[in-house]
Tab-separated table of C-alpha atoms in Angstrom:
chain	number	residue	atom	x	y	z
Y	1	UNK	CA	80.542	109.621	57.968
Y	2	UNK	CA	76.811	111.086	57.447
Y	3	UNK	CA	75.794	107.596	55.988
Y	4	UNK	CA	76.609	105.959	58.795
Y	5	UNK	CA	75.104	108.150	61.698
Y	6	UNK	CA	71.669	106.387	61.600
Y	7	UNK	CA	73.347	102.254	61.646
Y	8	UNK	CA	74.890	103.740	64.286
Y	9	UNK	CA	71.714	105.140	66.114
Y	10	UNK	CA	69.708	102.223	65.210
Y	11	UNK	CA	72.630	100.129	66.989
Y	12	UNK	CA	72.610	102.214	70.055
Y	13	UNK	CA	68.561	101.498	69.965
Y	14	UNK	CA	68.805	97.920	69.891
Y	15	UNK	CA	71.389	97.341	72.270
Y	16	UNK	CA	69.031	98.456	75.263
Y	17	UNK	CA	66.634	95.680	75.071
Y	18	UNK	CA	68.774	92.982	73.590
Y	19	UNK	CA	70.457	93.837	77.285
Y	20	UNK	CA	67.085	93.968	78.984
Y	21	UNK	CA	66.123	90.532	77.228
Y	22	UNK	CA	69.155	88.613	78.340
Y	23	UNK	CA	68.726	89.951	82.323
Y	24	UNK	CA	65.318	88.753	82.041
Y	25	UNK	CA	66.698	84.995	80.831
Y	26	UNK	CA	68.830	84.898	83.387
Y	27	UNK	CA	66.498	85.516	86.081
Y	28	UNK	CA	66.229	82.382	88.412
Y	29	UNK	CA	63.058	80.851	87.935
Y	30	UNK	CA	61.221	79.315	91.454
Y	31	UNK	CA	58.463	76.494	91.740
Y	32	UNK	CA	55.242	77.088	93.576
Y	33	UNK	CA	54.671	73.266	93.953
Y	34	UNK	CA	55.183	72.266	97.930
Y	35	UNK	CA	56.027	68.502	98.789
Y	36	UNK	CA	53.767	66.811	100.696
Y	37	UNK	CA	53.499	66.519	104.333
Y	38	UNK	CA	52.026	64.511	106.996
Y	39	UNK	CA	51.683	63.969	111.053
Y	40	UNK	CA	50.310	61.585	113.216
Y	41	UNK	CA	49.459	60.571	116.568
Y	42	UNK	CA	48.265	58.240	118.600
Y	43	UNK	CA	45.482	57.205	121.135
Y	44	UNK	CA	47.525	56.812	123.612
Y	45	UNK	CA	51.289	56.499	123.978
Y	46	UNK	CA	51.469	53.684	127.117
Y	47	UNK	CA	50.014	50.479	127.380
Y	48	UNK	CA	49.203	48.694	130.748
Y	49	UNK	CA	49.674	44.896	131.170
Y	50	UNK	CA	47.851	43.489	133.769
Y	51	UNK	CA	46.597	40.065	134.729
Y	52	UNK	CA	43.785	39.953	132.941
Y	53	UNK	CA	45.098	41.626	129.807
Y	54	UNK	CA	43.488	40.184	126.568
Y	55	UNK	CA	45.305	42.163	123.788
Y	56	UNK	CA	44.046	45.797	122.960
Y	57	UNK	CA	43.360	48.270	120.092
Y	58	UNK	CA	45.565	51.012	118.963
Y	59	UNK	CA	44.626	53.436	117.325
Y	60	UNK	CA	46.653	56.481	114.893
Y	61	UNK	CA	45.416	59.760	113.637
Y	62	UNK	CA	46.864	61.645	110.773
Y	63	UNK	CA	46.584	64.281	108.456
Y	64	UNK	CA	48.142	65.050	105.103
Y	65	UNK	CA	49.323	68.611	103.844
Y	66	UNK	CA	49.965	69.803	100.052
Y	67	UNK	CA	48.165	67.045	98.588
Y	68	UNK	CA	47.290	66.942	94.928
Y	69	UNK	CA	43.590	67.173	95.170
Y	70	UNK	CA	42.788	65.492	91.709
Y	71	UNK	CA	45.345	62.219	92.408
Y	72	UNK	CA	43.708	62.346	95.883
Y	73	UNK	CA	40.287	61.532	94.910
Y	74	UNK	CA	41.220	58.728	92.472
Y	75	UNK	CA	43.233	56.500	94.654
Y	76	UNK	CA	46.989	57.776	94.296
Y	77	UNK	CA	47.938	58.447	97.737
Y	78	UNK	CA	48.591	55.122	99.642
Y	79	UNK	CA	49.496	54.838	103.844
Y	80	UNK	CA	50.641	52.019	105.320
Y	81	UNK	CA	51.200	52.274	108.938
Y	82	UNK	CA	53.276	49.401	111.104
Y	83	UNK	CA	53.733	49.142	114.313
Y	84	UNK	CA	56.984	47.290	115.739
Y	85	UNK	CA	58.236	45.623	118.695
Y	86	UNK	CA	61.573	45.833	119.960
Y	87	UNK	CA	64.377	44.599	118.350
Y	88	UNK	CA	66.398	41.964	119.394
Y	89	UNK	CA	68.394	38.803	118.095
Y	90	UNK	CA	65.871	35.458	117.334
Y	91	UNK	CA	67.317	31.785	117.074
Y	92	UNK	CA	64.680	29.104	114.978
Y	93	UNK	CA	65.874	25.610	115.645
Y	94	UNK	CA	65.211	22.833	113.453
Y	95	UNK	CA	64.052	18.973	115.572
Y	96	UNK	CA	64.825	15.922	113.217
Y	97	UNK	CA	64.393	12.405	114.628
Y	98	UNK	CA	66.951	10.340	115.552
Y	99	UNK	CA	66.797	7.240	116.276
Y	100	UNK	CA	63.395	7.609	117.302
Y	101	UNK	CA	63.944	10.709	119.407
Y	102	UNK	CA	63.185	14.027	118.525
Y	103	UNK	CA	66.187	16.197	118.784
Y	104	UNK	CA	67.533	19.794	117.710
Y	105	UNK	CA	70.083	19.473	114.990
Y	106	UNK	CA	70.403	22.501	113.250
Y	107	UNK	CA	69.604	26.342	114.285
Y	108	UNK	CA	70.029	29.347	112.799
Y	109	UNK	CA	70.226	33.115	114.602
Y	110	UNK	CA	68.873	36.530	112.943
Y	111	UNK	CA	70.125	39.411	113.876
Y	112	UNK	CA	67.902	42.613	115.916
Y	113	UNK	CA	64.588	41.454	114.694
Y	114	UNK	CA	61.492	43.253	115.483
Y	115	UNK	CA	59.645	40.795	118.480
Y	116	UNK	CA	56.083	41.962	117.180
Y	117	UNK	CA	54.754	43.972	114.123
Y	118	UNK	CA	51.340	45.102	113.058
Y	119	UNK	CA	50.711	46.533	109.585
Y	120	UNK	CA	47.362	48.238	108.406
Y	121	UNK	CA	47.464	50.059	105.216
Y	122	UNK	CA	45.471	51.514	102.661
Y	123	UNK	CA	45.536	48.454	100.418
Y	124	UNK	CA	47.073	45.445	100.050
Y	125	UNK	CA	51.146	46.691	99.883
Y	126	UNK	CA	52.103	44.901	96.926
Y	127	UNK	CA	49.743	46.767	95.088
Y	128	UNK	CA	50.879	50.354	96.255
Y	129	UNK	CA	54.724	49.931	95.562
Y	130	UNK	CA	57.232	47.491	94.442
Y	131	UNK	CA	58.871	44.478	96.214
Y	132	UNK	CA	62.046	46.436	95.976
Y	133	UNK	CA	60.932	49.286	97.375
Y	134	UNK	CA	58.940	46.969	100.226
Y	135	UNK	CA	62.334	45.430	100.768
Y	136	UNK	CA	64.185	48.271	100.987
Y	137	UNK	CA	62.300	49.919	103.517
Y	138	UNK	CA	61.036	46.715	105.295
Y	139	UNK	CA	57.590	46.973	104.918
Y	140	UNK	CA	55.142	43.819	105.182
Y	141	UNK	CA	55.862	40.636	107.119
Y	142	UNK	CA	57.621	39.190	103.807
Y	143	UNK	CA	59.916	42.195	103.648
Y	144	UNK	CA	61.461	42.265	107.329
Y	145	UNK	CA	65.209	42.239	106.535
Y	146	UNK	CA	65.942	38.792	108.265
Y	147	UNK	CA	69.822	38.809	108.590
Y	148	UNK	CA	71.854	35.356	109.593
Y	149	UNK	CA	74.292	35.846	112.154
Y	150	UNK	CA	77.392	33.483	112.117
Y	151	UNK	CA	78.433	30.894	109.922
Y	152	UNK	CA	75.795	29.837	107.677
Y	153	UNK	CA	77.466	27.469	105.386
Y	154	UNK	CA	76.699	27.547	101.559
Y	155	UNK	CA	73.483	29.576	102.189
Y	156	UNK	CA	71.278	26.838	101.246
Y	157	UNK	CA	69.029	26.631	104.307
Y	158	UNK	CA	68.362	30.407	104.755
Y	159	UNK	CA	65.059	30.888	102.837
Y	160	UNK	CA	63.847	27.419	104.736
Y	161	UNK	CA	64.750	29.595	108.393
Y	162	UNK	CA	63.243	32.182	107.065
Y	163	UNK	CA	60.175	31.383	105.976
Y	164	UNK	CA	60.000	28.728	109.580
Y	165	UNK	CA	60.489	31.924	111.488
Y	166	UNK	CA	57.624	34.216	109.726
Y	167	UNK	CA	55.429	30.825	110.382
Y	168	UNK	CA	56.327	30.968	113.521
Y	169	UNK	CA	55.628	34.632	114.678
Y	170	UNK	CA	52.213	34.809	112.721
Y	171	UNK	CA	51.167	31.562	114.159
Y	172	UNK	CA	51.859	32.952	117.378
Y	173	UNK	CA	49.555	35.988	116.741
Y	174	UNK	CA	53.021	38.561	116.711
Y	175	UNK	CA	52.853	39.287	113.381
Y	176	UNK	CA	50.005	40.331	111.534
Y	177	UNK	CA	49.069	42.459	108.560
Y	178	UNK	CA	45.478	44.145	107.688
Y	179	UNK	CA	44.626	45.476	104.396
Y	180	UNK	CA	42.374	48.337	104.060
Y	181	UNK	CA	43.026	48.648	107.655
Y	182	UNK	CA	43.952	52.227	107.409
Y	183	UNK	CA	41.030	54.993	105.703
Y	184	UNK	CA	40.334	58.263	104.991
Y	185	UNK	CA	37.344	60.083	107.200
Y	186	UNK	CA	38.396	62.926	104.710
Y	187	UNK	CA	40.168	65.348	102.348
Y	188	UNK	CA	43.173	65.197	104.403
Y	189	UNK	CA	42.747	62.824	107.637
Y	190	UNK	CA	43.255	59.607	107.901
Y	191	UNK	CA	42.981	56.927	110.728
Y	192	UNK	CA	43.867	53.672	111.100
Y	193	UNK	CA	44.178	50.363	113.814
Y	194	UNK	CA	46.417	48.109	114.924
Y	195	UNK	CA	45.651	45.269	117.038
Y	196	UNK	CA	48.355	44.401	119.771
Y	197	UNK	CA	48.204	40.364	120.994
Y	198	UNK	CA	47.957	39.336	124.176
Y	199	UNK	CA	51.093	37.944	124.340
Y	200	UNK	CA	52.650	41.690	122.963
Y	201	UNK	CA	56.707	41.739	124.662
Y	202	UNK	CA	57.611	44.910	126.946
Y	203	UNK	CA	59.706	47.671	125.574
Y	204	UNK	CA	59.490	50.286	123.855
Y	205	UNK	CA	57.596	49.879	120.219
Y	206	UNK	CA	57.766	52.123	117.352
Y	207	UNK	CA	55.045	53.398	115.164
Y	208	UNK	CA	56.150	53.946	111.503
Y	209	UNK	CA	53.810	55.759	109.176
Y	210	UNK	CA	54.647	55.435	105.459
Y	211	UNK	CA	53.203	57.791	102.611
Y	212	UNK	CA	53.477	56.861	99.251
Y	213	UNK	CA	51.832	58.814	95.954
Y	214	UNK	CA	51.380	56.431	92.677
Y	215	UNK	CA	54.078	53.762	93.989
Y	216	UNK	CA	56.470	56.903	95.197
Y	217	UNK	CA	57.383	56.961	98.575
Y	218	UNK	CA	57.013	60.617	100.102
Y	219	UNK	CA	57.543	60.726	103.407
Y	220	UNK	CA	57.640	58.903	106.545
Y	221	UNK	CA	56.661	59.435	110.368
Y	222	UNK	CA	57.561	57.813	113.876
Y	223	UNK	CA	56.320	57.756	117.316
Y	224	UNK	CA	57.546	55.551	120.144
Y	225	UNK	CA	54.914	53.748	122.438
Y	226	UNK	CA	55.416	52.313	125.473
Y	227	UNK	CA	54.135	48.951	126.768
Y	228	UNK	CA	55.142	47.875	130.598
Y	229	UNK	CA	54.022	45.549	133.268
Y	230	UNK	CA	52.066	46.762	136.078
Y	231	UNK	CA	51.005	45.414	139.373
Y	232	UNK	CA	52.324	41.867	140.558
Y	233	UNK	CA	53.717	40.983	137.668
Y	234	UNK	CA	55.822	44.132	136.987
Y	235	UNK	CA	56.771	43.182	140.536
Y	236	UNK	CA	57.789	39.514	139.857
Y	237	UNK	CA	59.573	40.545	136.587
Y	238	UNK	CA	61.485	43.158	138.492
Y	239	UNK	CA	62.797	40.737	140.946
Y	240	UNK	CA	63.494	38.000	138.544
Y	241	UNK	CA	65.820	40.491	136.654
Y	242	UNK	CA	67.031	42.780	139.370
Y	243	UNK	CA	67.939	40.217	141.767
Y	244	UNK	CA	67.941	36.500	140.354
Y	245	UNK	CA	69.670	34.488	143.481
Y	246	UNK	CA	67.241	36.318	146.080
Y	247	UNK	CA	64.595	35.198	143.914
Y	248	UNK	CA	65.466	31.796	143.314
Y	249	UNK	CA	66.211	31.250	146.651
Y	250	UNK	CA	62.512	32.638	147.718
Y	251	UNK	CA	61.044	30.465	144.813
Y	252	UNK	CA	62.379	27.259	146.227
Y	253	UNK	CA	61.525	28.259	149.769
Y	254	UNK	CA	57.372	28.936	148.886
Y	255	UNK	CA	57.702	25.405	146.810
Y	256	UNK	CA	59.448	24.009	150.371
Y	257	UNK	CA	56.487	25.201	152.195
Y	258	UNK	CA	53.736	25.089	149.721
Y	259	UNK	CA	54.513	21.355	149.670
Y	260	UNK	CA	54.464	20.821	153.139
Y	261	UNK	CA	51.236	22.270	154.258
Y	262	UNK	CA	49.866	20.611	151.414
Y	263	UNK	CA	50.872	17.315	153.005
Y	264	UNK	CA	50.073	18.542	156.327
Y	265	UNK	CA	46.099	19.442	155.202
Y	266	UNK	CA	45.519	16.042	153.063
Y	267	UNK	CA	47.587	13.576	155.509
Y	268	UNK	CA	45.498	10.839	156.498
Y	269	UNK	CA	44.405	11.053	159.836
Protein backbone atom coordinates (compact mmCIF):
# COMPACT_ATOMS: atom_id res chain seq x y z
CA UNK A 1 0.00 0.00 0.00
CA UNK A 2 3.09 2.48 0.78
CA UNK A 3 4.28 1.94 -2.91
CA UNK A 4 1.43 3.12 -4.22
CA UNK A 5 0.66 6.37 -2.15
CA UNK A 6 2.74 8.66 -4.47
CA UNK A 7 0.94 7.12 -8.25
CA UNK A 8 -1.78 7.92 -6.37
CA UNK A 9 -0.78 11.59 -5.42
CA UNK A 10 0.75 12.19 -8.69
CA UNK A 11 -2.82 11.10 -10.15
CA UNK A 12 -4.72 13.37 -7.92
CA UNK A 13 -2.07 16.20 -9.31
CA UNK A 14 -2.75 15.67 -12.80
CA UNK A 15 -6.29 15.36 -12.79
CA UNK A 16 -6.73 19.21 -11.92
CA UNK A 17 -5.44 20.59 -15.07
CA UNK A 18 -6.20 17.79 -17.44
CA UNK A 19 -9.89 19.16 -16.10
CA UNK A 20 -8.87 22.78 -16.44
CA UNK A 21 -7.48 21.99 -20.09
CA UNK A 22 -10.62 20.38 -21.40
CA UNK A 23 -13.03 23.52 -19.92
CA UNK A 24 -10.74 25.70 -21.69
CA UNK A 25 -11.37 23.56 -25.23
CA UNK A 26 -14.67 23.74 -24.82
CA UNK A 27 -14.99 27.32 -24.44
CA UNK A 28 -17.01 28.84 -27.44
CA UNK A 29 -14.79 30.69 -29.51
CA UNK A 30 -16.38 34.30 -31.12
CA UNK A 31 -15.20 36.26 -34.35
CA UNK A 32 -14.31 39.90 -34.20
CA UNK A 33 -14.80 40.25 -38.03
CA UNK A 34 -18.21 42.50 -38.70
CA UNK A 35 -19.99 42.16 -42.21
CA UNK A 36 -20.14 44.96 -44.14
CA UNK A 37 -22.67 47.60 -44.26
CA UNK A 38 -23.95 50.32 -46.33
CA UNK A 39 -26.77 53.28 -46.68
CA UNK A 40 -27.81 55.55 -49.13
CA UNK A 41 -29.85 58.37 -50.08
CA UNK A 42 -30.91 60.42 -52.46
CA UNK A 43 -31.07 64.09 -53.80
CA UNK A 44 -34.30 64.25 -53.69
CA UNK A 45 -37.12 61.74 -53.34
CA UNK A 46 -39.98 63.51 -55.90
CA UNK A 47 -39.71 64.47 -59.28
CA UNK A 48 -41.91 67.21 -60.98
CA UNK A 49 -43.13 66.83 -64.61
CA UNK A 50 -44.03 69.81 -66.15
CA UNK A 51 -44.44 71.08 -69.67
CA UNK A 52 -41.28 71.90 -70.37
CA UNK A 53 -39.61 68.96 -68.68
CA UNK A 54 -36.40 67.80 -70.56
CA UNK A 55 -35.26 64.75 -68.47
CA UNK A 56 -33.25 65.41 -65.16
CA UNK A 57 -30.31 64.17 -63.01
CA UNK A 58 -30.52 62.03 -60.00
CA UNK A 59 -28.32 61.80 -57.87
CA UNK A 60 -27.41 58.92 -54.68
CA UNK A 61 -25.15 59.25 -51.73
CA UNK A 62 -23.73 56.40 -49.80
CA UNK A 63 -21.43 55.25 -47.39
CA UNK A 64 -19.90 51.90 -46.57
CA UNK A 65 -19.20 50.48 -42.94
CA UNK A 66 -16.67 47.54 -41.88
CA UNK A 67 -14.84 47.62 -44.98
CA UNK A 68 -11.61 45.75 -45.45
CA UNK A 69 -9.29 48.63 -45.83
CA UNK A 70 -6.49 46.71 -47.82
CA UNK A 71 -9.22 45.05 -50.57
CA UNK A 72 -10.65 48.62 -50.52
CA UNK A 73 -7.79 50.38 -51.95
CA UNK A 74 -7.07 47.80 -54.70
CA UNK A 75 -10.35 47.64 -56.42
CA UNK A 76 -12.39 44.77 -54.55
CA UNK A 77 -15.43 46.48 -53.53
CA UNK A 78 -17.78 47.02 -56.58
CA UNK A 79 -21.49 49.19 -56.46
CA UNK A 80 -23.77 49.13 -58.95
CA UNK A 81 -26.75 51.21 -58.40
CA UNK A 82 -30.16 50.93 -60.74
CA UNK A 83 -32.85 52.76 -60.73
CA UNK A 84 -36.34 51.21 -61.92
CA UNK A 85 -39.60 52.17 -63.18
CA UNK A 86 -42.71 50.62 -62.33
CA UNK A 87 -43.59 47.38 -63.17
CA UNK A 88 -46.11 46.40 -65.36
CA UNK A 89 -46.99 43.79 -68.21
CA UNK A 90 -45.28 44.83 -71.97
CA UNK A 91 -46.63 43.29 -75.35
CA UNK A 92 -43.77 43.55 -78.56
CA UNK A 93 -45.60 42.85 -81.76
CA UNK A 94 -44.00 41.60 -84.73
CA UNK A 95 -45.39 43.56 -88.60
CA UNK A 96 -44.66 41.14 -91.61
CA UNK A 97 -45.96 42.12 -95.06
CA UNK A 98 -48.66 40.71 -96.60
CA UNK A 99 -49.58 41.05 -99.64
CA UNK A 100 -48.00 44.26 -99.79
CA UNK A 101 -49.42 45.55 -96.52
CA UNK A 102 -47.74 45.78 -93.44
CA UNK A 103 -49.59 43.96 -90.78
CA UNK A 104 -49.13 42.55 -87.08
CA UNK A 105 -48.89 38.82 -87.12
CA UNK A 106 -47.36 37.66 -84.19
CA UNK A 107 -46.98 39.27 -80.49
CA UNK A 108 -45.70 38.20 -77.55
CA UNK A 109 -46.55 39.60 -73.70
CA UNK A 110 -43.90 39.75 -70.66
CA UNK A 111 -44.96 39.71 -67.56
CA UNK A 112 -44.47 42.99 -64.67
CA UNK A 113 -41.56 44.47 -66.44
CA UNK A 114 -39.79 47.41 -65.15
CA UNK A 115 -41.14 50.59 -67.70
CA UNK A 116 -37.64 52.40 -67.23
CA UNK A 117 -34.20 51.45 -65.66
CA UNK A 118 -30.98 53.30 -65.19
CA UNK A 119 -27.80 51.52 -64.09
CA UNK A 120 -24.44 53.30 -63.05
CA UNK A 121 -21.89 51.20 -61.42
CA UNK A 122 -18.47 51.04 -60.48
CA UNK A 123 -17.36 49.20 -63.61
CA UNK A 124 -18.59 47.58 -66.33
CA UNK A 125 -20.98 44.61 -64.43
CA UNK A 126 -19.74 41.75 -66.20
CA UNK A 127 -16.53 42.37 -64.87
CA UNK A 128 -17.58 42.64 -61.08
CA UNK A 129 -19.69 39.34 -60.89
CA UNK A 130 -20.93 36.54 -62.93
CA UNK A 131 -23.79 36.30 -65.51
CA UNK A 132 -25.42 34.00 -63.07
CA UNK A 133 -25.25 36.00 -60.37
CA UNK A 134 -26.37 39.20 -62.82
CA UNK A 135 -29.26 36.97 -63.73
CA UNK A 136 -30.21 36.01 -60.61
CA UNK A 137 -30.54 39.24 -59.15
CA UNK A 138 -31.50 41.10 -62.42
CA UNK A 139 -28.90 43.37 -62.77
CA UNK A 140 -27.96 45.07 -66.27
CA UNK A 141 -30.35 45.59 -69.16
CA UNK A 142 -29.33 41.94 -70.48
CA UNK A 143 -30.27 40.41 -67.15
CA UNK A 144 -33.97 41.80 -66.60
CA UNK A 145 -35.89 38.53 -66.04
CA UNK A 146 -38.18 38.88 -69.21
CA UNK A 147 -41.00 36.28 -68.52
CA UNK A 148 -43.63 35.20 -71.51
CA UNK A 149 -47.04 35.21 -70.47
CA UNK A 150 -49.45 32.73 -72.27
CA UNK A 151 -48.94 30.26 -74.77
CA UNK A 152 -45.72 30.56 -76.39
CA UNK A 153 -45.53 27.58 -78.57
CA UNK A 154 -42.21 25.54 -78.85
CA UNK A 155 -40.21 28.48 -77.36
CA UNK A 156 -38.49 29.21 -80.48
CA UNK A 157 -39.26 32.92 -80.88
CA UNK A 158 -38.55 34.03 -77.25
CA UNK A 159 -34.88 35.16 -77.45
CA UNK A 160 -36.01 37.05 -80.96
CA UNK A 161 -38.93 39.06 -78.45
CA UNK A 162 -36.55 39.47 -76.24
CA UNK A 163 -33.85 40.90 -77.61
CA UNK A 164 -36.78 43.25 -80.04
CA UNK A 165 -37.99 44.47 -76.70
CA UNK A 166 -34.44 45.54 -75.03
CA UNK A 167 -34.00 47.30 -78.70
CA UNK A 168 -36.86 48.80 -78.22
CA UNK A 169 -36.66 50.40 -74.67
CA UNK A 170 -32.94 51.57 -75.19
CA UNK A 171 -33.80 53.04 -78.47
CA UNK A 172 -36.39 54.84 -76.80
CA UNK A 173 -33.92 56.34 -74.24
CA UNK A 174 -35.79 54.02 -71.12
CA UNK A 175 -33.14 51.93 -70.63
CA UNK A 176 -29.73 52.84 -70.20
CA UNK A 177 -26.60 51.67 -68.43
CA UNK A 178 -23.31 53.83 -67.43
CA UNK A 179 -20.13 52.32 -66.46
CA UNK A 180 -17.94 53.97 -64.05
CA UNK A 181 -20.95 55.97 -63.42
CA UNK A 182 -20.82 55.44 -59.76
CA UNK A 183 -17.19 56.63 -57.63
CA UNK A 184 -15.70 56.93 -54.57
CA UNK A 185 -15.03 60.76 -53.16
CA UNK A 186 -13.47 58.54 -50.33
CA UNK A 187 -12.54 55.85 -47.78
CA UNK A 188 -16.06 55.05 -47.30
CA UNK A 189 -18.51 57.36 -49.52
CA UNK A 190 -19.55 56.90 -52.58
CA UNK A 191 -21.86 58.80 -55.10
CA UNK A 192 -23.23 58.13 -58.13
CA UNK A 193 -25.94 59.47 -61.18
CA UNK A 194 -28.59 58.41 -62.95
CA UNK A 195 -30.07 60.17 -65.75
CA UNK A 196 -34.01 59.99 -65.99
CA UNK A 197 -35.44 60.59 -69.91
CA UNK A 198 -37.76 62.85 -70.78
CA UNK A 199 -40.18 60.56 -71.61
CA UNK A 200 -39.62 58.81 -67.74
CA UNK A 201 -43.55 57.02 -66.91
CA UNK A 202 -45.32 58.18 -63.50
CA UNK A 203 -45.27 55.96 -60.51
CA UNK A 204 -43.46 55.16 -58.08
CA UNK A 205 -39.61 54.03 -59.01
CA UNK A 206 -37.28 52.15 -56.94
CA UNK A 207 -33.67 52.74 -56.28
CA UNK A 208 -31.65 49.49 -55.76
CA UNK A 209 -28.11 49.76 -54.51
CA UNK A 210 -26.00 46.60 -54.91
CA UNK A 211 -22.59 45.91 -53.00
CA UNK A 212 -20.46 43.34 -54.06
CA UNK A 213 -16.66 42.46 -52.61
CA UNK A 214 -14.34 40.36 -55.23
CA UNK A 215 -17.51 39.06 -57.32
CA UNK A 216 -19.49 38.41 -53.76
CA UNK A 217 -22.55 40.05 -53.35
CA UNK A 218 -22.85 41.67 -49.72
CA UNK A 219 -25.59 43.54 -49.33
CA UNK A 220 -28.24 45.45 -50.92
CA UNK A 221 -30.29 48.81 -50.34
CA UNK A 222 -33.71 50.41 -51.58
CA UNK A 223 -35.40 53.65 -51.65
CA UNK A 224 -38.63 54.50 -53.44
CA UNK A 225 -38.84 57.82 -55.53
CA UNK A 226 -41.62 59.40 -56.68
CA UNK A 227 -42.24 60.93 -60.12
CA UNK A 228 -45.88 62.71 -60.79
CA UNK A 229 -47.45 65.15 -63.11
CA UNK A 230 -48.01 68.59 -62.08
CA UNK A 231 -49.92 71.49 -63.39
CA UNK A 232 -52.22 71.04 -66.59
CA UNK A 233 -51.18 67.98 -67.40
CA UNK A 234 -51.58 66.25 -63.98
CA UNK A 235 -54.95 67.90 -64.55
CA UNK A 236 -55.71 66.38 -68.03
CA UNK A 237 -54.35 62.95 -66.90
CA UNK A 238 -56.60 63.08 -63.90
CA UNK A 239 -59.65 63.59 -65.91
CA UNK A 240 -58.79 61.21 -68.63
CA UNK A 241 -58.56 58.44 -65.89
CA UNK A 242 -60.99 59.61 -63.28
CA UNK A 243 -63.75 60.36 -65.51
CA UNK A 244 -63.30 59.08 -69.25
CA UNK A 245 -67.05 59.78 -70.75
CA UNK A 246 -67.05 63.47 -69.21
CA UNK A 247 -63.88 63.83 -70.88
CA UNK A 248 -64.56 62.50 -74.12
CA UNK A 249 -67.58 64.19 -74.33
CA UNK A 250 -65.68 67.72 -73.53
CA UNK A 251 -62.92 66.63 -76.09
CA UNK A 252 -65.35 66.35 -78.93
CA UNK A 253 -67.21 69.47 -77.89
CA UNK A 254 -63.70 71.94 -77.97
CA UNK A 255 -62.96 69.99 -81.51
CA UNK A 256 -66.94 71.03 -82.38
CA UNK A 257 -66.11 74.52 -81.60
CA UNK A 258 -62.49 74.83 -82.33
CA UNK A 259 -63.56 73.92 -85.87
CA UNK A 260 -66.15 76.27 -86.20
CA UNK A 261 -64.59 79.50 -85.26
CA UNK A 262 -61.86 78.42 -87.29
CA UNK A 263 -64.21 78.50 -90.27
CA UNK A 264 -65.92 81.44 -89.00
CA UNK A 265 -62.31 83.64 -88.85
CA UNK A 266 -60.90 82.32 -92.42
CA UNK A 267 -64.45 82.27 -94.35
CA UNK A 268 -64.21 84.24 -97.34
CA UNK A 269 -65.89 87.32 -97.12
Amino acid sequence: MRRLTPLIAAALLVAPLGAGAQVLLDQPTTSTTARETMEIGTSTSEIAITSDFTGADLTIFGALGNTDQLLLAIGQYDIVVVLEGPRENATVRKKERVFGIWVNTRSMTFERVPQAYSLSSTRAIDNITTPFELNDRGIGVDHIPLSPIGFVGDGANISEFREAFRRLQVGGGLYESTPAGVRFVSSSLFKATLRLPANVPNGVHTVRASLFKSGKFLTEKTLPLRVIKTGIEQTITDAAHGQPIAYGAFSVLLAVITGWTASFVFRKS
